[in-house]
Coordinates of C-alpha atoms in Angstrom, one line a residue:
Chain A
M279 CA 181.7 -25.6 167.5
I280 CA 179.1 -23.0 167.8
K281 CA 180.0 -20.0 169.9
V282 CA 177.3 -17.3 170.6
D283 CA 178.6 -14.3 172.3
Q284 CA 176.3 -11.7 173.6
I285 CA 174.1 -11.4 170.9
T286 CA 171.1 -9.0 170.8
K287 CA 168.3 -8.6 168.1
Y288 CA 166.2 -5.6 167.8
Y289 CA 163.2 -5.3 165.5
D290 CA 162.9 -1.8 165.2
T291 CA 162.4 -0.8 168.8
F292 CA 161.3 -4.2 170.1
C293 CA 164.0 -6.4 171.6
A294 CA 163.5 -9.9 170.5
V295 CA 166.7 -11.5 171.9
D296 CA 168.6 -9.8 174.5
N297 CA 172.1 -10.4 175.2
I298 CA 172.5 -14.1 174.8
S299 CA 175.5 -16.1 175.2
F300 CA 176.0 -19.8 174.9
E301 CA 178.4 -22.4 173.5
I302 CA 177.5 -25.8 171.7
Q303 CA 180.0 -28.6 171.4
K304 CA 180.1 -31.2 168.6
G305 CA 177.8 -33.9 168.8
E306 CA 175.5 -32.3 171.2
I307 CA 171.6 -32.2 170.7
V308 CA 170.5 -29.0 172.2
G309 CA 166.8 -28.1 172.7
L310 CA 165.9 -24.5 172.6
L311 CA 162.8 -24.2 174.7
G312 CA 160.6 -21.3 175.5
P313 CA 157.1 -19.9 175.2
N314 CA 155.9 -18.4 172.0
G315 CA 157.5 -15.1 171.0
A316 CA 160.5 -16.0 173.4
G317 CA 163.1 -15.4 170.7
K318 CA 163.9 -19.0 169.7
S319 CA 163.4 -18.6 166.0
T320 CA 165.2 -15.2 166.0
T321 CA 168.1 -16.8 167.7
L322 CA 168.1 -19.7 165.2
R323 CA 167.7 -17.3 162.2
M324 CA 170.8 -15.6 163.4
L325 CA 172.8 -18.8 163.6
T326 CA 171.9 -19.6 160.1
C327 CA 172.9 -16.1 158.7
F328 CA 169.4 -15.4 157.7
M329 CA 169.5 -12.4 159.9
L330 CA 172.5 -10.4 161.6
P331 CA 172.5 -9.7 165.1
S332 CA 172.1 -5.9 166.2
A333 CA 175.1 -6.6 168.5
G334 CA 177.3 -9.5 169.5
S335 CA 178.8 -12.0 167.5
V336 CA 178.2 -15.6 166.5
T337 CA 181.4 -17.8 165.5
I338 CA 180.9 -21.4 164.0
K339 CA 183.9 -23.4 163.6
D340 CA 186.1 -20.3 163.4
Y341 CA 183.8 -18.6 160.8
S342 CA 182.2 -15.4 161.9
I343 CA 178.5 -14.8 160.7
N344 CA 179.6 -11.2 159.7
K345 CA 182.4 -12.3 157.4
N346 CA 182.1 -15.8 156.3
Q347 CA 178.4 -16.4 155.6
L348 CA 179.0 -18.7 152.7
E349 CA 181.1 -21.0 154.7
I350 CA 178.8 -21.2 157.6
K351 CA 175.7 -21.8 155.2
K352 CA 177.7 -24.8 153.8
L353 CA 178.0 -26.2 157.4
I354 CA 174.4 -25.9 158.3
G355 CA 171.2 -27.8 157.2
Y356 CA 168.3 -25.7 158.4
L357 CA 164.6 -26.4 158.5
P358 CA 162.7 -23.0 159.0
E359 CA 159.5 -22.9 161.1
S360 CA 156.5 -24.5 159.3
A361 CA 158.7 -25.5 156.3
P362 CA 158.1 -22.9 153.7
L363 CA 158.9 -24.8 150.5
Y364 CA 158.0 -23.9 146.9
H365 CA 154.6 -25.0 146.5
D366 CA 154.6 -25.4 142.8
M367 CA 157.6 -27.9 142.6
L368 CA 157.2 -31.8 142.9
V369 CA 158.9 -33.3 146.0
Y370 CA 161.5 -35.0 143.7
D371 CA 162.2 -31.8 141.9
Y372 CA 162.7 -30.0 145.0
L373 CA 165.0 -32.5 146.5
D374 CA 167.0 -32.5 143.2
Y375 CA 167.1 -28.7 143.2
A376 CA 168.5 -28.7 146.8
A377 CA 171.0 -31.3 145.9
Q378 CA 172.3 -29.3 143.2
I379 CA 172.6 -26.2 145.4
R380 CA 174.5 -28.4 147.9
E381 CA 176.8 -29.5 145.1
I382 CA 176.1 -33.2 145.5
P383 CA 177.8 -35.0 142.4
A384 CA 175.2 -36.0 139.8
E385 CA 176.2 -39.8 140.1
K386 CA 175.5 -39.7 143.9
K387 CA 172.5 -37.4 143.7
N388 CA 169.8 -40.1 143.1
R389 CA 171.2 -42.4 145.6
R390 CA 171.1 -39.6 148.1
I391 CA 167.6 -38.7 147.4
A392 CA 166.3 -42.1 147.4
E393 CA 168.0 -42.7 150.8
L394 CA 166.3 -39.6 152.3
A395 CA 163.0 -40.6 150.8
D396 CA 163.3 -43.8 153.0
T397 CA 164.5 -42.1 156.2
C398 CA 161.9 -39.4 155.9
G399 CA 159.0 -41.6 154.6
L400 CA 158.6 -39.7 151.5
N401 CA 158.4 -42.6 148.9
D402 CA 154.6 -42.4 148.3
V403 CA 154.7 -38.6 147.6
M404 CA 157.8 -38.1 145.5
H405 CA 155.8 -37.1 142.3
K406 CA 153.1 -34.9 144.2
S407 CA 153.6 -31.2 144.0
I408 CA 154.5 -29.7 147.5
G409 CA 151.5 -27.4 147.6
E410 CA 149.3 -30.6 147.7
L411 CA 151.0 -32.3 150.6
S412 CA 149.7 -32.1 154.3
K413 CA 151.6 -30.3 156.8
G414 CA 153.2 -33.6 158.1
Y415 CA 154.6 -34.3 154.6
K416 CA 155.7 -30.9 154.0
Q417 CA 157.7 -31.1 157.3
R418 CA 159.2 -34.3 156.3
V419 CA 160.2 -32.6 152.9
G420 CA 161.7 -29.9 154.9
L421 CA 163.7 -32.2 157.1
A422 CA 165.0 -34.1 154.1
H423 CA 165.9 -30.8 152.5
A424 CA 167.9 -29.8 155.6
M425 CA 169.8 -33.2 155.7
I426 CA 170.4 -33.6 151.9
G427 CA 173.8 -32.0 152.0
D428 CA 174.9 -34.2 155.0
P429 CA 175.8 -31.1 156.9
E430 CA 177.6 -31.1 160.1
I431 CA 175.1 -28.8 161.9
L432 CA 171.5 -29.4 161.7
I433 CA 169.1 -26.6 162.9
L434 CA 165.5 -27.5 163.2
D435 CA 163.0 -25.0 163.9
E436 CA 159.9 -26.9 165.4
P437 CA 160.7 -30.0 163.6
T438 CA 157.7 -32.1 164.9
S439 CA 154.9 -29.3 164.6
G440 CA 152.1 -30.8 162.4
L441 CA 153.1 -34.3 162.7
D442 CA 150.9 -37.1 164.1
P443 CA 152.1 -38.9 167.2
N444 CA 153.6 -41.9 165.2
Q445 CA 155.6 -39.6 163.0
I446 CA 156.7 -37.6 166.0
V447 CA 158.1 -40.7 167.5
E448 CA 160.0 -41.5 164.3
I449 CA 161.3 -38.0 163.7
R450 CA 162.5 -38.0 167.3
E451 CA 164.4 -41.4 166.7
L452 CA 165.7 -39.8 163.6
I453 CA 167.0 -36.8 165.4
K454 CA 168.6 -38.9 168.0
K455 CA 170.2 -41.0 165.5
I456 CA 171.6 -38.1 163.5
G457 CA 172.8 -36.5 166.8
R458 CA 175.3 -39.3 167.3
Q459 CA 177.4 -37.8 164.7
K460 CA 176.3 -34.4 164.1
T461 CA 175.4 -31.4 166.3
V462 CA 171.7 -30.7 166.4
I463 CA 169.8 -27.8 167.6
L464 CA 166.2 -27.8 167.7
S465 CA 163.7 -25.4 168.9
T466 CA 160.2 -26.4 170.5
H467 CA 157.9 -25.3 173.0
I468 CA 156.9 -29.1 173.7
L469 CA 158.6 -30.2 176.9
S470 CA 158.4 -33.9 176.5
E471 CA 160.2 -33.4 173.2
V472 CA 163.2 -31.9 175.0
E473 CA 163.1 -34.8 177.5
A474 CA 163.0 -37.4 174.8
T475 CA 165.6 -36.1 172.3
C476 CA 168.0 -33.6 174.0
D477 CA 171.2 -33.8 175.9
R478 CA 170.9 -30.4 176.9
V479 CA 168.2 -27.8 177.2
I480 CA 168.5 -23.9 176.9
I481 CA 165.3 -22.4 178.1
I482 CA 164.7 -18.7 176.5
N483 CA 162.2 -16.4 178.0
R484 CA 161.5 -12.8 176.8
G485 CA 164.8 -12.8 174.8
K486 CA 167.0 -14.0 177.9
I487 CA 168.4 -17.3 178.8
A488 CA 166.4 -18.5 181.7
A489 CA 168.3 -21.8 182.1
D490 CA 171.1 -23.7 180.4
S491 CA 171.7 -27.2 181.7
T492 CA 171.2 -31.0 181.0
V493 CA 167.8 -32.1 181.3
A494 CA 168.6 -34.1 184.5
E495 CA 170.3 -31.3 186.2
L496 CA 167.4 -29.1 185.3
K497 CA 164.9 -31.6 187.0
K498 CA 167.1 -31.7 190.1
S499 CA 167.6 -28.0 190.5
G500 CA 163.9 -27.2 190.9
S501 CA 163.2 -29.9 193.5
E502 CA 163.8 -28.3 196.9
E503 CA 160.4 -29.5 197.9
H504 CA 158.5 -32.7 197.4
F505 CA 154.8 -33.5 197.5
L506 CA 153.3 -36.7 198.6
N507 CA 149.9 -37.5 197.3
L508 CA 147.8 -40.0 199.2
S509 CA 144.1 -41.1 199.3
V510 CA 142.3 -43.2 201.9
K511 CA 138.9 -44.7 201.9
N512 CA 136.2 -43.4 204.4
A513 CA 138.5 -41.0 206.5
D514 CA 137.8 -37.8 208.1
F515 CA 140.3 -35.1 206.8
S516 CA 140.7 -33.3 210.0
E517 CA 141.6 -36.5 211.9
L518 CA 143.9 -37.5 208.9
R519 CA 145.7 -34.2 209.3
S520 CA 146.2 -34.3 212.9
R521 CA 147.7 -37.8 212.9
L522 CA 150.0 -36.9 210.0
S523 CA 151.2 -33.6 211.0
S524 CA 152.8 -35.3 214.1
V525 CA 155.0 -37.2 211.5
H526 CA 158.5 -35.8 211.5
G527 CA 159.5 -33.8 208.3
V528 CA 155.9 -33.0 207.3
K529 CA 155.7 -29.3 206.6
N530 CA 152.0 -28.7 205.3
I531 CA 149.0 -30.9 204.5
I532 CA 146.4 -29.7 201.9
E533 CA 143.1 -31.4 201.3
N534 CA 142.8 -32.4 197.6
Q535 CA 139.4 -32.9 195.9
G536 CA 139.0 -36.8 195.9
K537 CA 136.3 -39.1 194.8
E538 CA 133.2 -39.6 196.6
G539 CA 134.0 -41.6 199.8
F540 CA 137.7 -41.1 199.7
T541 CA 139.7 -38.4 201.5
S542 CA 142.9 -37.2 199.5
C543 CA 145.5 -34.9 200.7
R544 CA 148.9 -33.5 199.5
I545 CA 151.7 -33.4 201.9
Q546 CA 154.5 -31.0 201.5
C547 CA 158.0 -32.1 202.7
G548 CA 161.7 -31.1 202.4
S549 CA 163.4 -32.9 199.6
S550 CA 166.0 -34.5 201.9
D551 CA 163.5 -36.0 204.3
E552 CA 162.3 -39.5 203.5
I553 CA 158.9 -39.4 205.2
R554 CA 157.1 -42.3 203.4
P555 CA 157.8 -45.1 205.8
A556 CA 156.6 -43.0 208.7
V557 CA 153.4 -41.9 206.8
Y558 CA 152.7 -45.4 205.8
E559 CA 153.3 -46.5 209.3
T560 CA 150.7 -43.9 210.7
I561 CA 148.1 -45.0 208.1
K562 CA 148.4 -48.5 208.8
N563 CA 148.2 -48.0 212.5
S564 CA 144.9 -46.1 212.2
G565 CA 143.3 -48.9 210.2
W566 CA 142.4 -46.8 207.0
V567 CA 142.6 -48.5 203.7
L568 CA 145.2 -46.8 201.6
Y569 CA 144.1 -46.5 197.8
D570 CA 146.7 -44.2 196.4
F571 CA 150.2 -43.2 197.6
H572 CA 152.7 -41.4 195.3
Q573 CA 155.5 -39.0 195.4
E574 CA 155.3 -36.1 193.0
S575 CA 158.7 -34.8 191.9
K576 CA 158.7 -31.5 190.2
S577 CA 158.1 -32.1 186.6
L578 CA 159.8 -30.5 183.7
E579 CA 156.4 -28.6 183.1
N580 CA 156.6 -27.0 186.6
I581 CA 160.1 -26.0 186.2
F582 CA 159.5 -24.5 182.7
R583 CA 156.4 -22.7 184.3
D584 CA 158.5 -21.3 187.0
L585 CA 161.3 -20.0 184.9
T586 CA 159.1 -18.5 182.1
R587 CA 156.1 -17.3 184.3
E588 CA 155.0 -13.7 183.5
N589 CA 155.9 -11.5 186.7
Chain B
M208 CA 183.8 -18.3 140.8
E209 CA 182.5 -18.6 144.3
L210 CA 180.1 -15.6 144.1
L211 CA 178.2 -16.8 141.0
K212 CA 178.4 -20.5 141.3
H213 CA 174.6 -21.4 141.6
Y214 CA 172.9 -18.9 139.7
K215 CA 172.2 -21.2 136.8
T216 CA 170.4 -23.6 139.3
I217 CA 168.3 -20.8 140.7
F218 CA 167.8 -19.4 136.9
S219 CA 166.5 -22.7 135.9
R220 CA 164.2 -23.2 138.8
E221 CA 162.7 -19.8 138.4
L222 CA 162.3 -20.1 134.7
K223 CA 160.6 -23.5 135.1
S224 CA 158.2 -22.3 137.8
Y225 CA 156.9 -19.8 135.3
F226 CA 155.6 -22.7 133.3
Y227 CA 154.3 -24.8 136.2
S228 CA 151.3 -22.5 136.4
P229 CA 149.1 -21.2 133.7
I230 CA 150.2 -17.6 134.2
A231 CA 153.0 -17.9 131.8
Y232 CA 150.9 -19.0 129.0
I233 CA 148.2 -16.4 129.9
V234 CA 150.8 -13.5 129.9
I235 CA 152.3 -14.6 126.7
S236 CA 148.9 -14.9 125.0
I237 CA 147.9 -11.6 126.1
F238 CA 151.2 -10.0 125.0
L239 CA 150.8 -11.5 121.4
V240 CA 147.0 -10.8 121.1
V241 CA 147.7 -7.1 122.0
T242 CA 150.6 -6.4 119.9
G243 CA 149.2 -8.4 117.0
W244 CA 146.0 -6.7 117.1
F245 CA 147.5 -3.1 117.5
F246 CA 150.2 -3.7 114.8
Y247 CA 147.9 -5.4 112.2
S248 CA 144.9 -3.1 112.7
T249 CA 146.9 -0.4 110.9
F250 CA 149.5 -2.2 109.1
F251 CA 147.5 -2.5 105.7
L252 CA 146.2 1.0 105.8
Y253 CA 149.9 2.5 105.9
N254 CA 150.9 0.1 103.2
Q255 CA 154.5 0.2 104.3
A256 CA 156.8 -2.9 104.8
E257 CA 158.2 -1.9 108.2
L258 CA 157.7 -2.9 112.0
R259 CA 157.9 0.7 113.0
N260 CA 154.4 0.6 114.7
F261 CA 155.1 -2.4 116.6
F262 CA 158.2 -1.1 118.0
Q263 CA 156.7 2.1 118.9
L264 CA 153.9 0.3 120.9
L265 CA 156.4 -2.0 122.6
P266 CA 157.5 0.2 125.5
I267 CA 154.0 0.9 126.7
I268 CA 152.9 -2.8 126.4
F269 CA 156.2 -3.8 128.2
S270 CA 155.5 -1.3 131.1
F271 CA 152.3 -3.4 131.9
I272 CA 153.5 -7.0 130.9
I273 CA 156.9 -7.1 132.3
P274 CA 156.0 -6.0 136.0
A275 CA 153.4 -8.7 135.8
V276 CA 156.1 -11.3 135.0
T277 CA 158.5 -10.1 137.7
M278 CA 156.1 -9.3 140.6
K279 CA 156.3 -12.7 142.1
L280 CA 159.9 -13.1 142.0
F281 CA 160.5 -11.8 145.4
S282 CA 157.1 -10.9 146.8
E283 CA 156.0 -14.7 146.7
E284 CA 159.0 -15.9 148.6
L285 CA 158.8 -13.2 151.2
N286 CA 155.0 -14.0 151.6
L287 CA 155.5 -17.8 151.6
G288 CA 158.7 -17.6 153.7
S289 CA 160.7 -19.5 151.2
Y290 CA 162.9 -16.7 151.1
E291 CA 164.3 -17.8 154.4
I292 CA 165.3 -21.2 153.0
I293 CA 167.0 -19.8 149.7
A294 CA 169.0 -17.3 151.9
T295 CA 170.0 -19.8 154.2
M296 CA 171.2 -22.3 151.4
P297 CA 175.0 -22.1 150.6
V298 CA 174.3 -19.2 147.8
T299 CA 175.2 -15.7 147.7
F300 CA 173.0 -13.0 147.0
L301 CA 174.6 -12.5 143.8
D302 CA 173.5 -15.8 142.8
I303 CA 170.0 -15.2 143.9
I304 CA 169.5 -12.1 142.1
A305 CA 171.3 -13.0 139.0
G306 CA 169.2 -16.3 138.8
K307 CA 166.0 -14.2 139.2
F308 CA 167.0 -11.5 136.9
L309 CA 167.9 -13.8 134.1
A310 CA 164.9 -15.9 134.4
A311 CA 162.6 -12.9 134.0
F312 CA 165.0 -11.7 131.1
A313 CA 164.5 -15.1 129.6
F314 CA 161.0 -14.9 129.9
T315 CA 160.7 -11.7 128.2
A316 CA 162.8 -13.2 125.5
L317 CA 160.5 -15.9 125.0
M318 CA 157.7 -13.8 124.9
L319 CA 159.0 -11.7 122.3
A320 CA 160.3 -14.6 120.1
P321 CA 157.0 -15.3 118.3
T322 CA 156.7 -11.8 117.2
V323 CA 159.8 -12.5 114.8
F324 CA 157.3 -14.0 112.7
Y325 CA 155.9 -10.4 112.1
A326 CA 159.2 -9.5 110.5
V327 CA 159.2 -12.7 108.4
F328 CA 155.8 -12.0 107.3
T329 CA 156.4 -8.5 106.5
A330 CA 159.7 -9.3 104.3
F331 CA 157.3 -11.5 102.2
M332 CA 154.9 -8.6 101.8
G333 CA 157.5 -6.0 100.6
K334 CA 161.0 -4.9 100.8
L335 CA 161.8 -4.9 104.5
D336 CA 164.8 -2.8 105.8
H337 CA 166.8 -5.1 108.0
G338 CA 168.6 -2.4 110.1
P339 CA 165.7 -1.0 112.0
V340 CA 164.3 -4.6 112.6
I341 CA 167.8 -5.9 114.0
G342 CA 167.8 -2.7 116.0
G343 CA 164.4 -2.9 117.2
Y344 CA 164.8 -6.3 118.6
L345 CA 168.1 -5.4 120.2
G346 CA 166.3 -2.5 121.7
A347 CA 163.5 -4.6 122.9
L348 CA 165.9 -7.0 124.6
L349 CA 167.5 -4.0 126.4
L350 CA 164.2 -2.6 127.2
G351 CA 162.9 -5.9 128.4
G352 CA 166.0 -6.3 130.6
S353 CA 165.9 -3.1 132.1
F354 CA 162.1 -3.4 132.9
S355 CA 162.8 -6.8 134.4
A356 CA 165.3 -5.2 136.6
I357 CA 162.8 -2.6 137.7
G358 CA 160.0 -5.1 138.3
L359 CA 162.4 -7.2 140.2
F360 CA 163.2 -4.3 142.4
A361 CA 159.4 -3.3 142.8
S362 CA 158.9 -7.0 143.9
T363 CA 161.5 -6.7 146.8
L364 CA 159.4 -3.8 148.1
S365 CA 156.3 -5.7 149.2
R366 CA 155.0 -9.1 150.2
N367 CA 151.9 -8.4 148.2
Q368 CA 152.2 -9.3 144.5
I369 CA 149.5 -6.8 143.3
I370 CA 151.5 -3.7 145.2
A371 CA 154.7 -5.1 143.6
F372 CA 153.0 -5.1 140.1
I373 CA 151.6 -1.7 140.6
I374 CA 154.9 -0.1 141.8
G375 CA 156.7 -1.7 139.0
M376 CA 154.2 -0.5 136.4
I377 CA 154.3 3.0 137.6
I378 CA 158.1 3.2 137.4
C379 CA 158.1 1.6 133.8
F380 CA 155.2 3.7 132.6
S381 CA 157.0 7.0 134.0
L382 CA 160.1 6.2 132.3
T383 CA 158.2 5.5 128.9
L384 CA 156.1 8.5 129.0
I385 CA 158.6 11.0 130.5
D386 CA 159.6 12.2 127.1
K387 CA 156.1 12.7 126.0
M388 CA 155.6 15.2 128.8
L389 CA 158.5 17.5 128.2
F390 CA 156.5 20.4 127.2
F391 CA 155.4 20.9 130.7
L392 CA 159.0 21.5 131.7
P393 CA 161.2 24.6 131.6
S394 CA 163.5 24.4 128.5
V395 CA 166.8 24.2 130.7
M396 CA 165.6 20.9 132.0
L397 CA 164.4 19.5 128.7
G398 CA 167.8 17.7 127.8
F399 CA 168.2 15.8 131.2
F400 CA 164.5 14.6 131.1
Q401 CA 164.7 13.5 127.6
Y402 CA 167.8 11.6 128.6
L403 CA 166.0 9.9 131.4
G404 CA 163.1 8.6 129.1
A405 CA 163.4 4.9 128.2
D406 CA 161.3 5.4 125.2
Y407 CA 163.7 8.1 123.8
H408 CA 166.7 5.7 123.8
F409 CA 164.6 2.8 122.8
Q410 CA 163.3 4.8 119.7
N411 CA 166.9 5.6 118.9
I412 CA 167.9 2.1 118.7
S413 CA 164.9 0.8 117.0
R414 CA 165.7 3.3 114.0
G415 CA 168.7 1.1 113.7
I416 CA 171.2 3.4 115.1
I417 CA 173.1 1.6 117.8
D418 CA 174.6 4.3 120.0
T419 CA 176.8 3.5 123.0
R420 CA 174.9 6.1 125.0
D421 CA 171.6 4.3 124.5
I422 CA 173.2 1.0 125.5
L423 CA 174.7 2.6 128.6
Y424 CA 171.3 3.9 129.5
F425 CA 169.9 0.7 129.8
C426 CA 172.7 -0.9 131.5
T427 CA 172.7 1.8 134.1
I428 CA 169.0 1.2 134.7
C429 CA 169.6 -2.5 135.2
F430 CA 172.5 -1.9 137.6
I431 CA 170.5 0.7 139.7
S432 CA 167.5 -1.4 139.9
L433 CA 169.4 -4.6 140.7
Y434 CA 171.6 -2.5 143.3
G435 CA 168.2 -1.3 144.8
C436 CA 167.3 -5.0 145.1
Y437 CA 170.4 -5.7 147.1
L438 CA 169.8 -2.7 149.4
T439 CA 166.2 -3.6 150.3
M440 CA 167.1 -7.2 150.9
Q441 CA 170.1 -6.3 152.9
E442 CA 167.9 -4.0 154.9
K443 CA 165.5 -6.7 155.8
K444 CA 168.5 -8.8 157.1
A445 CA 169.8 -6.4 159.5

């Protein structure tokens, strides 16, 4: 559905996006993840025909952004970063204006606006001017604006920024619901968002793609090592270490800062080895009381940090 | 037509947006007070039933007022970021520019409309020659349109509305005053610079002589300015 082929974007001499390629199929929900200034917004702006790439090509459903911009714009509903809407218009007037441009027939227009007011929770603010709204409400109006023409592709630039936790959950549910029929691309720097909503994640760092896979695969890929955290009461760390290091598969043991009276440590082991029964056995035999015992798999946060860390 | 399908929607939004804020009312009031005062302060002294004084003042007043009307059209959108929304909606640049230009032009026409009362009033006072009045209003619309296009171009140049206003004003003011400055120039260049002056063409029309050269001049100014808008906005996209 969307094919991005080696696009590069320069702002004067600064290279914001550097030779990126990816393909997105119909019905996918794709998260574009990256630190601030990684080139997420620039990439989205090129997909929406707001900017043209300095090199490379974008094809959306056989339309090229260099030639068929109007056709592409008809396919896409776009929410730019921080929803820059006209401050002087009323919410209803704004949606009405957007509906006119999206060529929604007059008899269906009011029904469509009412529908979106329900889905986006706008019923209380329909007759307020957009400038008076809080950031969260503006964001919702922006979302309603993006969806009004019922576009095949929805591109959302940081859709949940400025929303409160309840709204974030609602919007994520909404995105998932839309994603069943539509193609959704969203950018974010919040990792849990990607985990909660997206099928696939593309991590961008300094204008380059650092990873492109499903969330599950990504989590698996970074986990060559496991860590086991445990904490026991009234034990001596050196004794604990000497006993545990004899367990097969243990690579390293590091002392953790624990609470008063507890000894905590972090055991490093290979991902293929299952050392938990042996560790448990050792502790049990020594007579210590075990208070905490959990395995730490590499979280998306850690993977993200590894992939995007400044060198 | 695919290229110009939505200009009406954009036009009506822009025109309404003038009246959402008090700025429209303030600008119209200032325009009417300034023209009314300058016109009537000498009207009875001349004791002539004509609007010549009014039309003589108009280019200078327009040079200040119209850039103030047009300054927000692109600057505000660029500053707010809402240009990103309008540019990614299924509209062409021609829709955007036509909608905005016509909104500014319609606003100018609305601003000018109450001054028709001066003509009606003058017609009661004495025998008014219709030709120059009709010519004057036609010229005023052409001039207003040209200055709107110039102001629109100035508005694409900066995110700051004040800067857009000043640039627009400088261009409009230069075009108005250029034929007053002709004595500084060598005689070979006189004709050319006179032809460049907006005031020269406007005064021709407002005498009641409608010459295609004058109309062509204003149309050219509009076209060049609007094409300038296209180029600057295209530059931002690349």
